[in-house]
Amino acid sequence: DEQGFAGFIDEWMAAEMMTGKQISVKTIRETVNGEVAGINAQGHLLIKMPDGETRAFSSGDTTILKK
């Protein structure tokens, strides 16, 4: 608890099943597609964009994309 979310990242990553999945994230400003790359120390969803850039999202509607 003293470390905030950062203290739970390893446990979270061991249980999560989204890394590597293709998703769409719709925010107020944009809709982006990319590959889930995990989460950061703040709990933001990390998305690897098609151009190779990794971006963090703190909110948005997400959809798993079919292959």
MMTF fields as JSON, N, C-alpha, C and O atoms, coordinates in Angstrom:
{
  "mmtfVersion": "1.0.0",
  "mmtfProducer": "UNKNOWN",
  "numBonds": 267,
  "numAtoms": 268,
  "numGroups": 67,
  "numChains": 1,
  "numModels": 1,
  "chainsPerModel": [1],
  "groupsPerChain": [67],
  "chainIdList": ["A"],
  "bondAtomList": [4, 2, 8, 6, 12, 10, 16, 14, 20, 18, 24, 22, 28, 26, 32, 30, 36, 34, 40, 38, 44, 42, 48, 46, 52, 50, 56, 54, 60, 58, 64, 62, 68, 66, 72, 70, 76, 74, 80, 78, 84, 82, 88, 86, 92, 90, 96, 94, 100, 98, 104, 102, 108, 106, 112, 110, 116, 114, 120, 118, 124, 122, 128, 126, 132, 130, 136, 134, 140, 138, 144, 142, 148, 146, 152, 150, 156, 154, 160, 158, 164, 162, 168, 166, 172, 170, 176, 174, 180, 178, 184, 182, 188, 186, 192, 190, 196, 194, 200, 198, 204, 202, 208, 206, 212, 210, 216, 214, 220, 218, 224, 222, 228, 226, 232, 230, 236, 234, 240, 238, 244, 242, 248, 246, 252, 250, 256, 254, 260, 258, 264, 262],
  "bondOrderList": [1, 1, 1, 1, 1, 1, 1, 1, 1, 1, 1, 1, 1, 1, 1, 1, 1, 1, 1, 1, 1, 1, 1, 1, 1, 1, 1, 1, 1, 1, 1, 1, 1, 1, 1, 1, 1, 1, 1, 1, 1, 1, 1, 1, 1, 1, 1, 1, 1, 1, 1, 1, 1, 1, 1, 1, 1, 1, 1, 1, 1, 1, 1, 1, 1, 1],
  "groupList": [{"groupName": "ASP", "atomNameList": ["N", "CA", "C", "O"], "elementList": ["N", "C", "C", "O"], "formalChargeList": [0, 0, 0, 0], "bondAtomList": [1, 0, 2, 1, 3, 2], "bondOrderList": [1, 1, 2], "singleLetterCode": "D", "chemCompType": "L-PEPTIDE LINKING"}, {"groupName": "GLU", "atomNameList": ["N", "CA", "C", "O"], "elementList": ["N", "C", "C", "O"], "formalChargeList": [0, 0, 0, 0], "bondAtomList": [1, 0, 2, 1, 3, 2], "bondOrderList": [1, 1, 2], "singleLetterCode": "E", "chemCompType": "L-PEPTIDE LINKING"}, {"groupName": "GLN", "atomNameList": ["N", "CA", "C", "O"], "elementList": ["N", "C", "C", "O"], "formalChargeList": [0, 0, 0, 0], "bondAtomList": [1, 0, 2, 1, 3, 2], "bondOrderList": [1, 1, 2], "singleLetterCode": "Q", "chemCompType": "L-PEPTIDE LINKING"}, {"groupName": "GLY", "atomNameList": ["N", "CA", "C", "O"], "elementList": ["N", "C", "C", "O"], "formalChargeList": [0, 0, 0, 0], "bondAtomList": [1, 0, 2, 1, 3, 2], "bondOrderList": [1, 1, 2], "singleLetterCode": "G", "chemCompType": "PEPTIDE LINKING"}, {"groupName": "PHE", "atomNameList": ["N", "CA", "C", "O"], "elementList": ["N", "C", "C", "O"], "formalChargeList": [0, 0, 0, 0], "bondAtomList": [1, 0, 2, 1, 3, 2], "bondOrderList": [1, 1, 2], "singleLetterCode": "F", "chemCompType": "L-PEPTIDE LINKING"}, {"groupName": "ALA", "atomNameList": ["N", "CA", "C", "O"], "elementList": ["N", "C", "C", "O"], "formalChargeList": [0, 0, 0, 0], "bondAtomList": [1, 0, 2, 1, 3, 2], "bondOrderList": [1, 1, 2], "singleLetterCode": "A", "chemCompType": "L-PEPTIDE LINKING"}, {"groupName": "ILE", "atomNameList": ["N", "CA", "C", "O"], "elementList": ["N", "C", "C", "O"], "formalChargeList": [0, 0, 0, 0], "bondAtomList": [1, 0, 2, 1, 3, 2], "bondOrderList": [1, 1, 2], "singleLetterCode": "I", "chemCompType": "L-PEPTIDE LINKING"}, {"groupName": "TRP", "atomNameList": ["N", "CA", "C", "O"], "elementList": ["N", "C", "C", "O"], "formalChargeList": [0, 0, 0, 0], "bondAtomList": [1, 0, 2, 1, 3, 2], "bondOrderList": [1, 1, 2], "singleLetterCode": "W", "chemCompType": "L-PEPTIDE LINKING"}, {"groupName": "MET", "atomNameList": ["N", "CA", "C", "O"], "elementList": ["N", "C", "C", "O"], "formalChargeList": [0, 0, 0, 0], "bondAtomList": [1, 0, 2, 1, 3, 2], "bondOrderList": [1, 1, 2], "singleLetterCode": "M", "chemCompType": "L-PEPTIDE LINKING"}, {"groupName": "THR", "atomNameList": ["N", "CA", "C", "O"], "elementList": ["N", "C", "C", "O"], "formalChargeList": [0, 0, 0, 0], "bondAtomList": [1, 0, 2, 1, 3, 2], "bondOrderList": [1, 1, 2], "singleLetterCode": "T", "chemCompType": "L-PEPTIDE LINKING"}, {"groupName": "LYS", "atomNameList": ["N", "CA", "C", "O"], "elementList": ["N", "C", "C", "O"], "formalChargeList": [0, 0, 0, 0], "bondAtomList": [1, 0, 2, 1, 3, 2], "bondOrderList": [1, 1, 2], "singleLetterCode": "K", "chemCompType": "L-PEPTIDE LINKING"}, {"groupName": "SER", "atomNameList": ["N", "CA", "C", "O"], "elementList": ["N", "C", "C", "O"], "formalChargeList": [0, 0, 0, 0], "bondAtomList": [1, 0, 2, 1, 3, 2], "bondOrderList": [1, 1, 2], "singleLetterCode": "S", "chemCompType": "L-PEPTIDE LINKING"}, {"groupName": "VAL", "atomNameList": ["N", "CA", "C", "O"], "elementList": ["N", "C", "C", "O"], "formalChargeList": [0, 0, 0, 0], "bondAtomList": [1, 0, 2, 1, 3, 2], "bondOrderList": [1, 1, 2], "singleLetterCode": "V", "chemCompType": "L-PEPTIDE LINKING"}, {"groupName": "ARG", "atomNameList": ["N", "CA", "C", "O"], "elementList": ["N", "C", "C", "O"], "formalChargeList": [0, 0, 0, 0], "bondAtomList": [1, 0, 2, 1, 3, 2], "bondOrderList": [1, 1, 2], "singleLetterCode": "R", "chemCompType": "L-PEPTIDE LINKING"}, {"groupName": "ASN", "atomNameList": ["N", "CA", "C", "O"], "elementList": ["N", "C", "C", "O"], "formalChargeList": [0, 0, 0, 0], "bondAtomList": [1, 0, 2, 1, 3, 2], "bondOrderList": [1, 1, 2], "singleLetterCode": "N", "chemCompType": "L-PEPTIDE LINKING"}, {"groupName": "HIS", "atomNameList": ["N", "CA", "C", "O"], "elementList": ["N", "C", "C", "O"], "formalChargeList": [0, 0, 0, 0], "bondAtomList": [1, 0, 2, 1, 3, 2], "bondOrderList": [1, 1, 2], "singleLetterCode": "H", "chemCompType": "L-PEPTIDE LINKING"}, {"groupName": "LEU", "atomNameList": ["N", "CA", "C", "O"], "elementList": ["N", "C", "C", "O"], "formalChargeList": [0, 0, 0, 0], "bondAtomList": [1, 0, 2, 1, 3, 2], "bondOrderList": [1, 1, 2], "singleLetterCode": "L", "chemCompType": "L-PEPTIDE LINKING"}, {"groupName": "PRO", "atomNameList": ["N", "CA", "C", "O"], "elementList": ["N", "C", "C", "O"], "formalChargeList": [0, 0, 0, 0], "bondAtomList": [1, 0, 2, 1, 3, 2], "bondOrderList": [1, 1, 2], "singleLetterCode": "P", "chemCompType": "L-PEPTIDE LINKING"}],
  "groupTypeList": [0, 1, 2, 3, 4, 5, 3, 4, 6, 0, 1, 7, 8, 5, 5, 1, 8, 8, 9, 3, 10, 2, 6, 11, 12, 10, 9, 6, 13, 1, 9, 12, 14, 3, 1, 12, 5, 3, 6, 14, 5, 2, 3, 15, 16, 16, 6, 10, 8, 17, 0, 3, 1, 9, 13, 5, 4, 11, 11, 3, 0, 9, 9, 6, 16, 10, 10],
  "groupIdList": [1, 2, 3, 4, 5, 6, 7, 8, 9, 10, 11, 12, 13, 14, 15, 16, 17, 18, 19, 20, 21, 22, 23, 24, 25, 26, 27, 28, 29, 30, 31, 32, 33, 34, 35, 36, 37, 38, 39, 40, 41, 42, 43, 44, 45, 46, 47, 48, 49, 50, 51, 52, 53, 54, 55, 56, 57, 58, 59, 60, 61, 62, 63, 64, 65, 66, 67],
  "secStructList": [7, 6, 6, 4, 4, 4, 4, 4, 2, 2, 2, 2, 2, 2, 2, 7, 7, 7, 6, 6, 7, 3, 3, 3, 3, 3, 7, 1, 1, 7, 3, 3, 3, 3, 3, 3, 3, 3, 3, 7, 6, 6, 7, 7, 3, 3, 3, 3, 7, 6, 6, 1, 7, 3, 3, 3, 3, 1, 1, 7, 3, 3, 3, 3, 7, 7, 7],
  "xCoordList": [0.808, 0.0, 0.857, 0.451, 2.0, 2.857, 3.386, 3.659, 3.537, 4.085, 3.005, 3.32, 1.75, 0.676, 0.579, 0.928, 0.11, -0.078, 1.235, 1.251, 2.324, 3.63, 3.989, 4.697, 3.51, 3.788, 3.042, 3.347, 2.067, 1.248, 1.494, 0.878, 2.383, 2.57, 2.943, 2.352, 3.894, 4.323, 3.168, 2.991, 2.393, 1.238, 0.202, -0.359, -0.045, -0.998, -0.55, -1.342, 0.719, 1.229, 1.206, 1.041, 1.369, 1.318, -0.094, -0.253, -1.114, -2.496, -3.163, -4.152, -2.646, -3.331, -3.166, -2.205, -4.122, -4.128, -4.248, -4.555, -4.014, -4.214, -2.94, -3.016, -1.779, -0.538, -0.427, -0.604, -0.133, -0.007, -1.285, -1.25, -2.408, -3.688, -3.797, -3.299, -4.448, -4.73, -6.019, -7.036, -5.978, -7.158, -7.338, -6.443, -8.526, -8.854, -9.176, -9.9, -8.643, -8.927, -9.562, -8.974, -10.759, -11.47, -11.459, -12.0, -10.832, -10.814, -11.682, -12.272, -11.752, -12.51, -11.923, -12.659, -10.595, -9.909, -9.69, -9.624, -9.577, -9.162, -9.518, -9.874, -9.414, -9.495, -8.207, -7.826, -7.533, -6.274, -6.331, -7.02, -5.604, -5.468, -4.015, -3.109, -3.796, -2.44, -2.427, -3.458, -1.252, -1.038, -0.807, -0.012, -1.498, -1.323, 0.106, 0.577, 0.781, 2.167, 2.283, 3.393, 1.152, 1.169, 0.637, -0.206, 1.141, 0.746, 1.999, 3.054, 1.871, 3.008, 2.809, 1.836, 3.719, 3.688, 2.45, 2.071, 1.819, 0.609, -0.658, -1.76, -0.509, -1.656, -2.25, -3.328, -1.58, -2.055, -1.794, -0.765, -2.719, -2.584, -1.562, -1.65, -0.6, 0.422, 0.049, -0.209, 0.023, -0.318, 0.845, 1.312, 1.311, 2.346, 1.63, 0.843, 1.919, 1.279, 1.915, 3.026, 1.226, 1.787, 3.144, 3.935, 3.422, 4.707, 5.82, 6.951, 5.5, 6.491, 6.498, 7.083, 5.855, 5.766, 4.869, 3.866, 5.219, 4.368, 3.742, 4.439, 2.415, 1.677, 0.926, 0.539, 0.721, 0.002, -1.384, -1.535, -2.392, -3.771, -4.321, -4.248, -4.875, -5.437, -6.94, -7.519, -7.569, -9.001, -9.366, -8.61, -10.526, -11.015, -11.795, -11.688, -12.576, -13.314, -12.431, -11.898, -12.275, -11.402, -12.21, -13.212, -11.747, -12.351, -11.239, -10.265, -11.388, -10.423, -10.765, -11.92, -9.775, -9.988, -9.821, -8.907, -10.708, -10.607, -9.484, -9.193, -8.865, -7.767, -8.312, -7.546],
  "yCoordList": [-1.196, 0.0, 1.268, 2.279, 1.235, 2.419, 2.836, 4.017, 1.897, 2.178, 2.513, 2.809, 2.474, 2.694, 1.519, 0.389, 1.795, 0.728, 0.054, -1.131, 0.799, 0.252, -1.01, -1.877, -1.114, -2.285, -3.532, -4.631, -3.38, -4.501, -4.894, -5.835, -4.186, -4.428, -5.866, -6.465, -6.439, -7.81, -8.796, -9.688, -8.638, -9.513, -9.331, -10.303, -8.077, -7.774, -8.425, -9.086, -8.232, -8.755, -10.279, -10.861, -10.926, -12.386, -12.907, -14.024, -12.104, -12.553, -12.03, -12.606, -10.953, -10.354, -11.203, -11.96, -11.06, -11.892, -11.077, -11.634, -9.775, -8.926, -8.6, -8.215, -8.739, -8.393, -9.162, -10.38, -8.425, -9.023, -8.995, -9.245, -8.697, -8.637, -7.317, -6.285, -7.368, -6.167, -5.555, -6.24, -4.257, -3.594, -2.233, -1.698, -1.703, -0.34, 0.412, -0.097, 1.618, 2.473, 3.755, 4.465, 4.042, 5.256, 6.211, 5.906, 7.38, 8.429, 9.585, 9.52, 10.622, 11.808, 12.409, 12.924, 12.345, 13.01, 12.141, 12.651, 10.812, 9.974, 8.514, 8.108, 7.746, 6.291, 5.754, 6.109, 4.89, 4.321, 2.806, 2.243, 2.157, 0.709, 0.367, 1.07, -0.707, -1.13, -2.411, -3.054, -2.767, -4.008, -3.691, -2.812, -4.404, -4.193, -4.582, -5.679, -3.636, -3.857, -3.908, -3.881, -3.981, -4.071, -2.812, -2.116, -2.521, -1.334, -0.67, -1.296, 0.597, 1.295, 1.401, 0.873, 2.073, 2.171, 2.904, 2.733, 3.711, 4.413, 3.613, 4.044, 2.462, 1.642, 1.996, 1.51, 2.827, 3.196, 2.045, 1.374, 1.834, 0.81, 1.255, 2.367, 0.404, 0.714, 0.055, -1.148, 0.851, 0.37, 0.636, 1.768, -0.418, -0.271, 0.048, -0.75, 1.223, 1.7, 1.041, 0.519, 1.058, 0.457, 1.033, 0.344, 2.299, 2.904, 2.556, 3.018, 1.737, 1.311, 2.121, 1.696, 3.287, 4.117, 3.429, 2.817, 3.525, 3.017, 4.202, 5.122, 4.174, 5.258, 4.72, 3.552, 5.572, 5.214, 5.851, 7.016, 5.08, 5.553, 5.336, 4.235, 6.405, 6.309, 6.063, 5.639, 6.326, 6.076, 5.933, 6.331, 5.363, 5.179, 3.896, 3.018, 3.789, 2.566, 1.654, 2.065, 0.433, -0.503, -1.644, -2.089, -2.099, -3.216, -4.137, -3.684, -5.43, -6.401, -6.605, -6.868, -6.486, -6.633, -8.093, -8.781, -8.543, -9.904, -9.967, -8.985, -11.111, -11.29, -11.496, -11.664],
  "zCoordList": [0.0, 0.0, 0.0, -0.575, 0.617, 0.697, -0.665, -0.878, -1.591, -2.916, -3.934, -5.087, -3.538, -4.495, -5.464, -5.123, -6.654, -7.64, -8.027, -8.358, -7.988, -8.38, -7.595, -8.106, -6.37, -5.563, -6.008, -5.543, -6.904, -7.367, -8.816, -9.315, -9.491, -10.932, -11.238, -12.137, -10.533, -10.826, -10.666, -11.496, -9.613, -9.393, -10.5, -11.005, -10.869, -11.944, -13.259, -13.93, -13.619, -14.881, -14.923, -15.995, -13.788, -13.746, -14.033, -14.525, -13.728, -13.894, -15.161, -15.613, -15.741, -16.89, -18.145, -18.283, -19.052, -20.251, -21.533, -22.587, -21.464, -22.629, -23.392, -24.559, -22.779, -23.462, -24.777, -24.825, -25.827, -27.152, -27.967, -29.172, -27.341, -28.054, -28.813, -28.365, -29.957, -30.739, -30.21, -30.1, -29.881, -29.366, -30.022, -30.676, -29.819, -30.209, -28.927, -28.07, -28.793, -27.64, -28.157, -28.972, -27.678, -28.074, -26.891, -25.828, -27.086, -26.067, -26.553, -27.631, -25.764, -26.175, -27.449, -28.291, -27.592, -28.705, -29.937, -31.056, -29.734, -30.861, -30.63, -29.523, -31.688, -31.613, -32.198, -33.313, -31.436, -31.895, -31.816, -30.966, -32.702, -32.691, -32.415, -32.863, -31.681, -31.397, -30.594, -30.395, -30.14, -29.395, -27.924, -27.592, -27.047, -25.613, -25.228, -25.525, -24.552, -24.13, -22.609, -22.075, -21.903, -20.45, -19.806, -20.373, -18.605, -17.859, -17.303, -17.201, -16.946, -16.343, -14.828, -14.29, -14.15, -12.683, -12.172, -11.013, -13.01, -12.614, -12.92, -12.581, -13.553, -13.919, -15.262, -15.603, -16.031, -17.37, -18.341, -18.266, -19.231, -20.256, -21.289, -21.81, -21.589, -22.587, -23.904, -23.957, -24.963, -26.298, -27.234, -27.356, -27.895, -28.924, -30.229, -30.737, -30.755, -31.966, -33.191, -33.099, -34.339, -35.552, -35.965, -36.607, -35.6, -35.957, -34.96, -35.109, -33.939, -32.959, -31.676, -30.679, -31.685, -30.481, -29.454, -29.822, -28.176, -27.106, -26.398, -25.968, -26.279, -25.639, -24.427, -24.4, -23.426, -22.208, -22.225, -22.593, -21.826, -21.776, -20.374, -19.828, -19.794, -18.454, -18.48, -17.48, -19.613, -19.733, -21.202, -22.088, -21.438, -22.798, -22.901, -22.045, -23.947, -24.225, -25.049, -26.079, -24.606, -25.318, -25.915, -25.355, -27.058, -27.761, -28.238, -28.839, -27.97, -28.507, -29.967, -30.303, -30.84, -32.269, -32.682, -32.228, -33.538, -34.06, -35.075, -35.758, -35.168, -36.139, -37.514, -38.463]
}
